[in-house]
CSV table of C-alpha atoms in Angstrom, one decimal:
chain,number,residue,atom,x,y,z
A,507,UNK,CA,8.8,-29.0,-21.5
A,508,UNK,CA,8.4,-26.5,-18.6
A,509,UNK,CA,8.6,-23.0,-19.8
A,510,UNK,CA,8.6,-19.7,-18.1
A,511,UNK,CA,7.1,-16.6,-19.5
A,512,UNK,CA,7.9,-13.4,-18.2
A,513,UNK,CA,5.1,-10.9,-18.7
A,514,UNK,CA,1.3,-10.9,-18.2
A,515,UNK,CA,0.5,-8.3,-21.0
A,516,UNK,CA,-0.6,-9.4,-24.6
A,517,UNK,CA,2.2,-11.9,-25.6
A,518,UNK,CA,2.7,-13.8,-22.6
A,519,UNK,CA,-0.9,-15.1,-22.0
A,520,UNK,CA,-1.1,-15.9,-25.7
A,521,UNK,CA,1.8,-17.9,-25.5
A,522,UNK,CA,1.0,-19.7,-22.6
A,523,UNK,CA,-2.5,-20.3,-24.1
A,524,UNK,CA,-0.9,-22.1,-27.2
A,525,UNK,CA,1.8,-23.9,-25.3
A,526,UNK,CA,-0.6,-25.3,-23.0
A,527,UNK,CA,-2.7,-26.5,-26.0
A,528,UNK,CA,0.3,-28.2,-27.4
A,529,UNK,CA,1.2,-30.0,-24.2
A,530,UNK,CA,3.8,-27.8,-22.6
A,531,UNK,CA,3.9,-26.6,-18.9
A,532,UNK,CA,4.0,-22.9,-18.8
A,533,UNK,CA,4.5,-20.6,-16.0
A,534,UNK,CA,3.9,-16.8,-16.0
A,535,UNK,CA,6.0,-14.4,-13.9
A,536,UNK,CA,4.6,-10.7,-14.0
A,537,UNK,CA,6.2,-7.8,-12.1
A,538,UNK,CA,3.0,-5.8,-11.5
A,539,UNK,CA,1.1,-7.2,-8.3
A,540,UNK,CA,-2.3,-7.8,-10.5
A,541,UNK,CA,-3.3,-7.6,-14.1
A,542,UNK,CA,-3.1,-4.3,-15.7
A,543,UNK,CA,-6.2,-2.7,-16.9
A,544,UNK,CA,-7.4,0.1,-18.8
A,545,UNK,CA,-4.9,1.6,-20.9
A,546,UNK,CA,-5.1,3.8,-24.1
A,547,UNK,CA,-7.2,2.9,-27.0
A,548,UNK,CA,-5.5,0.5,-29.6
A,549,UNK,CA,-6.9,-0.6,-32.9
A,550,UNK,CA,-6.9,-4.2,-33.3
A,551,UNK,CA,-7.0,-6.0,-36.8
A,552,UNK,CA,-5.5,-8.2,-39.4
A,553,UNK,CA,-3.3,-11.6,-38.4
A,554,UNK,CA,-3.6,-11.0,-34.8
A,555,UNK,CA,-7.7,-11.0,-35.3
A,556,UNK,CA,-7.2,-14.2,-36.9
A,557,UNK,CA,-5.3,-15.6,-34.0
A,558,UNK,CA,-8.1,-14.2,-31.5
A,559,UNK,CA,-10.5,-15.9,-33.7
A,560,UNK,CA,-8.8,-19.4,-33.3
A,561,UNK,CA,-8.7,-18.9,-29.4
A,562,UNK,CA,-12.5,-18.2,-29.5
A,563,UNK,CA,-12.1,-14.4,-28.5
A,564,UNK,CA,-13.4,-12.5,-31.5
A,565,UNK,CA,-17.0,-12.2,-30.4
A,566,UNK,CA,-16.0,-11.0,-26.8
A,567,UNK,CA,-13.5,-8.6,-28.3
A,568,UNK,CA,-16.4,-7.1,-30.4
A,569,UNK,CA,-18.6,-7.0,-27.5
A,570,UNK,CA,-16.1,-5.1,-25.2
A,571,UNK,CA,-14.7,-2.8,-28.2
A,572,UNK,CA,-15.9,0.4,-29.4
A,573,UNK,CA,-17.4,1.1,-32.7
A,574,UNK,CA,-15.6,4.5,-33.8
A,575,UNK,CA,-17.7,6.4,-36.5
A,576,UNK,CA,-15.3,9.4,-37.3
A,577,UNK,CA,-11.9,10.3,-36.9
A,578,UNK,CA,-12.1,14.3,-36.8
A,579,UNK,CA,-9.6,17.0,-36.8
A,580,UNK,CA,-10.5,20.4,-35.1
A,581,UNK,CA,-9.3,23.7,-34.8
A,582,UNK,CA,-8.3,26.0,-31.6
A,583,UNK,CA,-11.9,26.6,-31.1
A,584,UNK,CA,-12.9,23.0,-31.3
A,585,UNK,CA,-14.7,23.5,-34.8
A,586,UNK,CA,-14.5,20.8,-37.4
A,587,UNK,CA,-11.7,21.0,-39.9
A,588,UNK,CA,-11.8,17.7,-41.5
A,589,UNK,CA,-12.8,14.0,-40.8
A,590,UNK,CA,-13.5,10.5,-42.3
A,591,UNK,CA,-15.7,7.6,-41.3
A,592,UNK,CA,-13.7,4.9,-39.7
A,593,UNK,CA,-15.9,2.4,-41.4
A,594,UNK,CA,-13.3,2.3,-44.3
A,595,UNK,CA,-11.0,0.1,-42.0
A,596,UNK,CA,-13.7,-2.2,-41.1
A,597,UNK,CA,-14.4,-2.4,-44.8
A,598,UNK,CA,-10.8,-3.2,-45.7
A,599,UNK,CA,-10.4,-5.7,-43.2
A,600,UNK,CA,-13.8,-7.3,-43.9
A,601,UNK,CA,-15.3,-6.9,-40.5
A,602,UNK,CA,-12.0,-7.9,-38.5
A,603,UNK,CA,-11.3,-4.7,-37.1
A,604,UNK,CA,-12.1,-3.4,-33.5
A,605,UNK,CA,-11.0,-0.6,-31.3
A,606,UNK,CA,-10.6,-1.1,-27.7
A,607,UNK,CA,-8.5,-0.5,-24.6
A,608,UNK,CA,-5.2,-2.4,-24.3
A,609,UNK,CA,-5.9,-3.6,-21.0
A,610,UNK,CA,-9.3,-5.1,-21.9
A,611,UNK,CA,-7.5,-7.1,-24.6
A,612,UNK,CA,-5.0,-8.3,-22.1
A,613,UNK,CA,-7.9,-9.3,-19.5
A,614,UNK,CA,-9.8,-11.0,-22.3
A,615,UNK,CA,-6.8,-13.1,-23.3
A,616,UNK,CA,-5.8,-14.0,-19.8
A,617,UNK,CA,-9.2,-15.1,-19.1
A,618,UNK,CA,-8.5,-18.0,-21.4
A,619,UNK,CA,-5.7,-19.5,-19.1
A,620,UNK,CA,-6.8,-18.2,-15.8
A,621,UNK,CA,-6.8,-21.0,-13.3
A,622,UNK,CA,-5.2,-23.5,-15.7
A,623,UNK,CA,-1.5,-21.9,-15.9
A,624,UNK,CA,0.7,-21.1,-12.8
A,625,UNK,CA,0.8,-17.0,-12.4
A,626,UNK,CA,3.0,-15.4,-10.1
A,627,UNK,CA,2.3,-11.6,-9.8
A,628,UNK,CA,4.5,-9.1,-7.9
A,629,UNK,CA,7.5,-11.2,-8.9
A,630,UNK,CA,10.3,-10.5,-11.4
A,631,UNK,CA,13.4,-12.4,-12.8
A,632,UNK,CA,16.7,-11.0,-11.5
A,633,UNK,CA,19.2,-13.5,-12.8
A,634,UNK,CA,19.4,-16.0,-15.7
A,635,UNK,CA,21.8,-19.2,-15.8
A,636,UNK,CA,21.6,-21.3,-18.4
A,637,UNK,CA,23.3,-24.7,-20.0
A,638,UNK,CA,22.6,-27.3,-22.4
A,639,UNK,CA,19.9,-28.9,-20.5
A,640,UNK,CA,18.1,-26.2,-18.4
A,641,UNK,CA,17.7,-22.5,-17.4
A,642,UNK,CA,18.0,-21.5,-13.8
A,643,UNK,CA,16.4,-18.3,-12.9
A,644,UNK,CA,16.7,-16.4,-9.4
A,645,UNK,CA,13.5,-14.1,-8.8
A,646,UNK,CA,13.4,-10.7,-7.0
A,647,UNK,CA,12.1,-12.4,-3.9
A,648,UNK,CA,15.4,-14.9,-3.8
A,649,UNK,CA,13.5,-18.1,-4.8
A,650,UNK,CA,15.2,-20.1,-7.6
A,651,UNK,CA,13.5,-22.1,-10.2
A,652,UNK,CA,14.6,-24.4,-13.0
A,653,UNK,CA,12.7,-24.5,-16.6
A,654,UNK,CA,13.6,-26.0,-19.9
A,655,UNK,CA,13.0,-22.5,-21.5
A,656,UNK,CA,12.6,-18.9,-20.7
A,657,UNK,CA,10.5,-16.6,-22.8
A,658,UNK,CA,10.8,-12.8,-22.3
A,659,UNK,CA,7.2,-11.1,-23.1
A,660,UNK,CA,7.9,-8.4,-20.9
A,661,UNK,CA,7.7,-5.2,-23.4
A,662,UNK,CA,9.6,-2.5,-24.8
A,663,UNK,CA,11.9,-2.1,-21.5
A,664,UNK,CA,12.3,-5.9,-21.2
A,665,UNK,CA,14.2,-7.2,-18.1
A,666,UNK,CA,14.9,-10.4,-19.7
A,667,UNK,CA,16.3,-9.1,-22.9
A,668,UNK,CA,18.6,-6.9,-20.7
A,669,UNK,CA,19.8,-10.0,-18.6
A,670,UNK,CA,20.5,-12.2,-21.8
A,671,UNK,CA,21.2,-10.0,-24.5
A,672,UNK,CA,22.5,-6.6,-23.1
A,673,UNK,CA,21.3,-3.2,-22.3
A,674,UNK,CA,18.5,-1.7,-24.0
A,675,UNK,CA,20.5,1.1,-25.9
A,676,UNK,CA,22.0,-1.6,-28.1
A,677,UNK,CA,18.6,-2.3,-29.4
A,678,UNK,CA,16.1,0.7,-29.0
A,679,UNK,CA,15.7,3.1,-32.2
A,680,UNK,CA,14.0,6.3,-30.6
A,681,UNK,CA,11.8,7.5,-33.2
A,682,UNK,CA,11.8,11.1,-31.8
A,683,UNK,CA,8.4,11.1,-30.3
A,684,UNK,CA,7.0,11.1,-26.6
A,685,UNK,CA,3.6,9.9,-25.8
A,686,UNK,CA,1.4,10.5,-22.6
A,687,UNK,CA,-2.1,9.0,-22.0
A,688,UNK,CA,-4.5,9.1,-19.2
A,689,UNK,CA,-8.3,8.9,-18.5
A,690,UNK,CA,-10.8,11.3,-16.8
A,691,UNK,CA,-14.0,10.7,-15.1
A,692,UNK,CA,-16.8,13.2,-16.1
A,693,UNK,CA,-15.0,15.1,-18.7
A,694,UNK,CA,-17.2,17.3,-21.0
A,695,UNK,CA,-17.8,17.5,-24.0
A,696,UNK,CA,-17.8,13.7,-25.1
A,697,UNK,CA,-18.5,13.5,-28.7
A,698,UNK,CA,-19.5,10.0,-28.3
A,699,UNK,CA,-18.2,7.6,-31.2
A,700,UNK,CA,-15.9,10.3,-32.4
A,701,UNK,CA,-11.9,10.1,-32.2
A,702,UNK,CA,-11.0,14.0,-32.0
A,703,UNK,CA,-7.8,15.3,-32.8
A,704,UNK,CA,-6.2,18.8,-32.4
A,705,UNK,CA,-2.9,19.0,-34.1
A,706,UNK,CA,-0.2,21.8,-34.3
A,707,UNK,CA,3.2,21.5,-35.4
A,708,UNK,CA,5.1,18.7,-33.8
A,709,UNK,CA,2.3,17.7,-31.2
A,710,UNK,CA,-1.2,16.6,-31.1
A,711,UNK,CA,-4.1,16.0,-28.6
A,712,UNK,CA,-6.5,13.3,-29.0
A,713,UNK,CA,-9.5,12.6,-26.9
A,714,UNK,CA,-12.1,9.6,-26.8
A,715,UNK,CA,-15.2,9.0,-24.8
A,716,UNK,CA,-15.3,5.8,-23.3
A,717,UNK,CA,-18.0,3.8,-21.2
A,718,UNK,CA,-19.0,4.7,-17.8
A,719,UNK,CA,-18.6,8.5,-18.3
A,720,UNK,CA,-14.8,8.2,-18.8
A,721,UNK,CA,-12.7,9.8,-21.3
A,722,UNK,CA,-9.4,8.8,-22.6
A,723,UNK,CA,-6.8,11.3,-23.8
A,724,UNK,CA,-3.8,10.6,-25.6
A,725,UNK,CA,-1.0,13.3,-26.2
A,726,UNK,CA,2.0,12.9,-28.4
A,727,UNK,CA,4.9,15.4,-29.3
A,728,UNK,CA,8.1,15.5,-30.9
A,729,UNK,CA,11.0,15.3,-28.5
A,730,UNK,CA,14.8,14.3,-28.1
A,731,UNK,CA,17.0,12.9,-25.3
A,732,UNK,CA,16.2,16.1,-23.1
A,733,UNK,CA,12.3,15.4,-23.1
A,734,UNK,CA,12.6,12.6,-20.6
A,735,UNK,CA,12.1,12.2,-17.0
A,736,UNK,CA,12.0,8.8,-14.7
A,737,UNK,CA,9.3,10.0,-12.3
A,738,UNK,CA,5.7,10.5,-12.9
A,739,UNK,CA,6.0,14.3,-11.7
A,740,UNK,CA,8.6,15.1,-13.9
A,741,UNK,CA,6.9,13.5,-16.9
A,742,UNK,CA,3.7,15.3,-16.1
A,743,UNK,CA,6.0,18.6,-15.9
A,744,UNK,CA,7.2,17.9,-19.5
A,745,UNK,CA,3.9,17.5,-20.8
A,746,UNK,CA,2.5,20.7,-19.2
A,747,UNK,CA,5.4,22.7,-20.4
A,748,UNK,CA,4.9,21.4,-24.1
A,749,UNK,CA,1.0,21.8,-24.2
A,750,UNK,CA,0.3,24.8,-21.8
A,751,UNK,CA,0.1,27.5,-24.5
A,752,UNK,CA,-1.8,25.2,-27.1
A,753,UNK,CA,-5.3,26.0,-28.1
A,754,UNK,CA,-8.5,23.9,-28.1
A,755,UNK,CA,-9.1,22.3,-24.6
A,756,UNK,CA,-5.5,22.1,-23.5
A,757,UNK,CA,-6.0,24.0,-20.3
A,758,UNK,CA,-8.9,21.6,-19.2
A,759,UNK,CA,-6.9,18.8,-20.4
A,760,UNK,CA,-3.8,19.5,-18.5
A,761,UNK,CA,-5.7,20.5,-15.3
A,762,UNK,CA,-7.1,16.9,-15.2
A,763,UNK,CA,-4.0,15.3,-15.9
A,764,UNK,CA,-2.8,16.6,-12.6
A,765,UNK,CA,-5.2,14.3,-10.5
A,766,UNK,CA,-5.4,11.5,-12.8
A,767,UNK,CA,-4.4,8.0,-11.3
A,768,UNK,CA,-3.5,6.1,-14.4
A,769,UNK,CA,-0.8,8.4,-16.2
A,770,UNK,CA,1.2,6.6,-18.8
A,771,UNK,CA,4.2,8.1,-20.4
A,772,UNK,CA,7.3,6.9,-22.5
A,773,UNK,CA,9.5,7.2,-25.4
A,774,UNK,CA,7.9,6.2,-28.9
A,775,UNK,CA,10.7,3.7,-30.0
A,776,UNK,CA,11.2,0.6,-32.0
A,777,UNK,CA,13.4,-2.3,-30.8
A,778,UNK,CA,15.6,-3.6,-33.4
A,779,UNK,CA,17.7,-6.5,-32.4
A,780,UNK,CA,19.5,-6.3,-35.9
A,781,UNK,CA,21.5,-3.5,-34.4
A,782,UNK,CA,23.4,-6.0,-32.4
A,783,UNK,CA,23.0,-9.7,-32.9
A,784,UNK,CA,19.7,-9.7,-35.2
A,785,UNK,CA,18.4,-12.8,-33.1
A,786,UNK,CA,15.4,-12.8,-30.9
A,787,UNK,CA,16.8,-16.0,-29.2
A,788,UNK,CA,20.0,-17.0,-27.5
A,789,UNK,CA,20.5,-20.4,-25.9
A,790,UNK,CA,17.3,-21.6,-24.4
A,791,UNK,CA,16.1,-17.9,-23.8
A,792,UNK,CA,13.8,-16.1,-26.5
A,793,UNK,CA,12.0,-13.0,-26.8
A,794,UNK,CA,8.4,-12.3,-28.1
A,795,UNK,CA,6.2,-9.2,-28.6
A,796,UNK,CA,7.6,-5.5,-28.0
A,797,UNK,CA,10.5,-7.3,-26.2
A,798,UNK,CA,11.8,-8.6,-29.3
A,799,UNK,CA,10.5,-6.4,-32.2
A,800,UNK,CA,8.4,-3.3,-31.0
A,801,UNK,CA,6.9,-1.5,-34.0
A,802,UNK,CA,6.2,1.6,-31.6
A,803,UNK,CA,2.7,2.4,-30.1
A,804,UNK,CA,2.0,4.9,-32.8
A,805,UNK,CA,1.9,2.2,-35.4
A,806,UNK,CA,-1.3,0.8,-33.8
A,807,UNK,CA,-0.5,-2.9,-34.1
A,808,UNK,CA,1.9,-4.0,-31.5
A,809,UNK,CA,-0.7,-6.1,-29.7
A,810,UNK,CA,-1.8,-7.8,-32.9
A,811,UNK,CA,2.0,-8.5,-33.8
A,812,UNK,CA,2.4,-9.7,-30.2
A,813,UNK,CA,-0.3,-12.6,-30.6
A,814,UNK,CA,0.7,-13.6,-33.9
A,815,UNK,CA,4.4,-14.0,-32.7
A,816,UNK,CA,3.4,-15.9,-29.7
A,817,UNK,CA,1.0,-18.2,-31.7
A,818,UNK,CA,4.0,-18.9,-34.2
A,819,UNK,CA,6.5,-19.5,-31.6
A,820,UNK,CA,4.4,-21.9,-29.7
A,821,UNK,CA,3.5,-23.7,-32.9
A,822,UNK,CA,7.2,-24.0,-34.1
A,823,UNK,CA,8.2,-25.5,-30.6
A,824,UNK,CA,5.5,-28.1,-30.9
A,825,UNK,CA,6.7,-29.1,-34.4
A,826,UNK,CA,10.1,-29.0,-33.0
A,827,UNK,CA,9.6,-31.6,-30.4
A,828,UNK,CA,12.8,-31.5,-28.0
A,829,UNK,CA,14.7,-29.5,-30.5
A,830,UNK,CA,14.1,-26.1,-29.1
A,831,UNK,CA,16.8,-24.6,-31.2
A,832,UNK,CA,14.9,-25.7,-34.5
A,833,UNK,CA,11.6,-24.2,-33.1
A,834,UNK,CA,13.5,-20.8,-32.2
A,835,UNK,CA,15.1,-20.7,-35.6
A,836,UNK,CA,11.5,-21.4,-37.5
A,837,UNK,CA,9.9,-18.8,-35.4
A,838,UNK,CA,12.5,-16.0,-36.4
A,839,UNK,CA,12.6,-17.3,-40.2
A,840,UNK,CA,8.8,-17.1,-40.5
A,841,UNK,CA,7.9,-13.9,-38.5
A,842,UNK,CA,11.2,-11.9,-38.9
A,843,UNK,CA,10.9,-10.6,-42.4
A,844,UNK,CA,7.2,-9.5,-41.8
A,845,UNK,CA,8.1,-7.5,-38.7
A,846,UNK,CA,10.7,-5.6,-40.6
A,847,UNK,CA,8.1,-4.6,-43.0
A,848,UNK,CA,5.7,-3.6,-40.3
A,849,UNK,CA,8.5,-1.3,-38.7
A,850,UNK,CA,9.1,0.4,-42.0
A,851,UNK,CA,5.3,1.2,-42.4
A,852,UNK,CA,5.3,2.4,-38.6
A,853,UNK,CA,7.7,5.1,-39.4
A,854,UNK,CA,5.2,6.5,-42.2
A,855,UNK,CA,2.2,6.1,-39.7
A,856,UNK,CA,3.8,8.1,-36.9
A,857,UNK,CA,4.4,11.2,-39.2
A,858,UNK,CA,0.7,11.2,-40.0
A,859,UNK,CA,-0.3,11.3,-36.2
A,860,UNK,CA,2.3,13.9,-35.1
A,861,UNK,CA,3.3,16.0,-38.3
A,862,UNK,CA,6.5,18.0,-37.9
A,863,UNK,CA,5.5,20.8,-40.1
A,864,UNK,CA,2.6,22.9,-41.4
A,865,UNK,CA,3.0,21.3,-44.9
A,866,UNK,CA,2.8,17.9,-43.4
A,867,UNK,CA,-0.3,19.0,-41.4
A,868,UNK,CA,-2.0,20.3,-44.6
A,869,UNK,CA,-1.0,17.1,-46.4
A,870,UNK,CA,-2.4,14.8,-43.8
A,871,UNK,CA,-5.7,16.7,-43.7
A,872,UNK,CA,-6.2,16.3,-47.4
A,873,UNK,CA,-5.6,12.9,-47.2
A,874,UNK,CA,-8.1,12.6,-44.2
A,875,UNK,CA,-10.7,14.6,-46.6
A,876,UNK,CA,-10.3,12.0,-49.4
A,877,UNK,CA,-10.4,8.9,-47.3
A,878,UNK,CA,-14.3,8.5,-47.8
A,879,UNK,CA,-13.4,7.7,-51.4
A,880,UNK,CA,-12.8,3.9,-51.7
A,881,UNK,CA,-9.8,3.6,-54.1
A,882,UNK,CA,-8.1,6.7,-52.7
A,883,UNK,CA,-8.4,5.0,-49.0
A,884,UNK,CA,-7.1,1.6,-50.3
A,885,UNK,CA,-4.3,3.7,-51.8
A,886,UNK,CA,-3.6,5.7,-48.6
A,887,UNK,CA,-3.8,3.0,-45.9
A,888,UNK,CA,-4.3,-0.3,-47.8
A,889,UNK,CA,-0.4,-1.2,-47.9
A,890,UNK,CA,0.1,-0.5,-44.0
A,891,UNK,CA,-3.2,-2.2,-42.9
A,892,UNK,CA,-2.9,-5.4,-45.2
A,893,UNK,CA,-1.0,-8.1,-43.1
A,894,UNK,CA,0.9,-10.3,-45.9
A,895,UNK,CA,1.6,-13.4,-43.8
A,896,UNK,CA,0.2,-16.8,-44.2
A,897,UNK,CA,-0.6,-17.8,-40.5
A,898,UNK,CA,0.3,-21.6,-40.3
A,899,UNK,CA,-1.9,-24.2,-38.9
A,900,UNK,CA,-0.4,-26.2,-36.3
A,901,UNK,CA,-3.5,-28.3,-35.4
């Protein structure tokens, strides 16, 4: 089978790797002109780490990842309020836990298929026509191609989902937060190995020292439909307006933001296909990763879930042989209930990262204070960290 995969982020190259292993012929189309690198720091663990192990990537991810020693909350003057050792997560996951830039995870995955899978950068799908035997796609360049299946792995704002299932508004659940991320060179202070957080009601600033004298910043705040702009200049203006009167290092951070080259801004949303059809598949087209079930970037596990979903989709298509409909059905049957649980857990996690009241900040800080006690840590975050899914073995 010839399978077109739209998107070269996390889910797309993972899917291509396993489809290739199972005897399919995958092709990747990516709208960006080159592989996206860098990005904000993500925590990678659980079932996704197991898939990385099966791809032979676990040691590479540990090498390029960061070992965060402490998560620390500071006050307006930068003095430590509370913190806890991040090693509690590593212990819970039995060593299968690493923090790394999302782009570096994507690059490591892409490296497993580079030169083995046809990959077309700077191109996107503009039209899809399908019948019982094939899918015909028209690309932005005007070229047309035919495939047996098309998989949308193109993220939260999926073009494939829009073309086949309908507009984003049918499926997006805005969680009421906005997020910005960027990196600066030579920023001081650095606080090596510490995830530093400054929290005010309804907003938070985070910085983390990376290699090569770079510092990553991650800013989140409560927002509504008015807290939006389509262009980077407008997005930076929204961030400035929200944080310009904040304490800590906000002035220096906002000043650095003006000249940064890798600015990211988006709504914090989930994709819930059950708001409409409930299905991730239609005919010969399927969705995977954030395109199908984004749990939100504040949940911290979107990349890992994308890898597991891609692995299961490829495996079930292998088992189904020529019957892609059965493969699609089993994919959603196995992974759908698990994703719903993760989406519910993400809502709890988001509130702890950007508390909406002084009471929520107080409660969050007290939990952080107790996180060094093993049984309390297990109780506080164990249910959300644990991936209660048995990953099949497809041979």
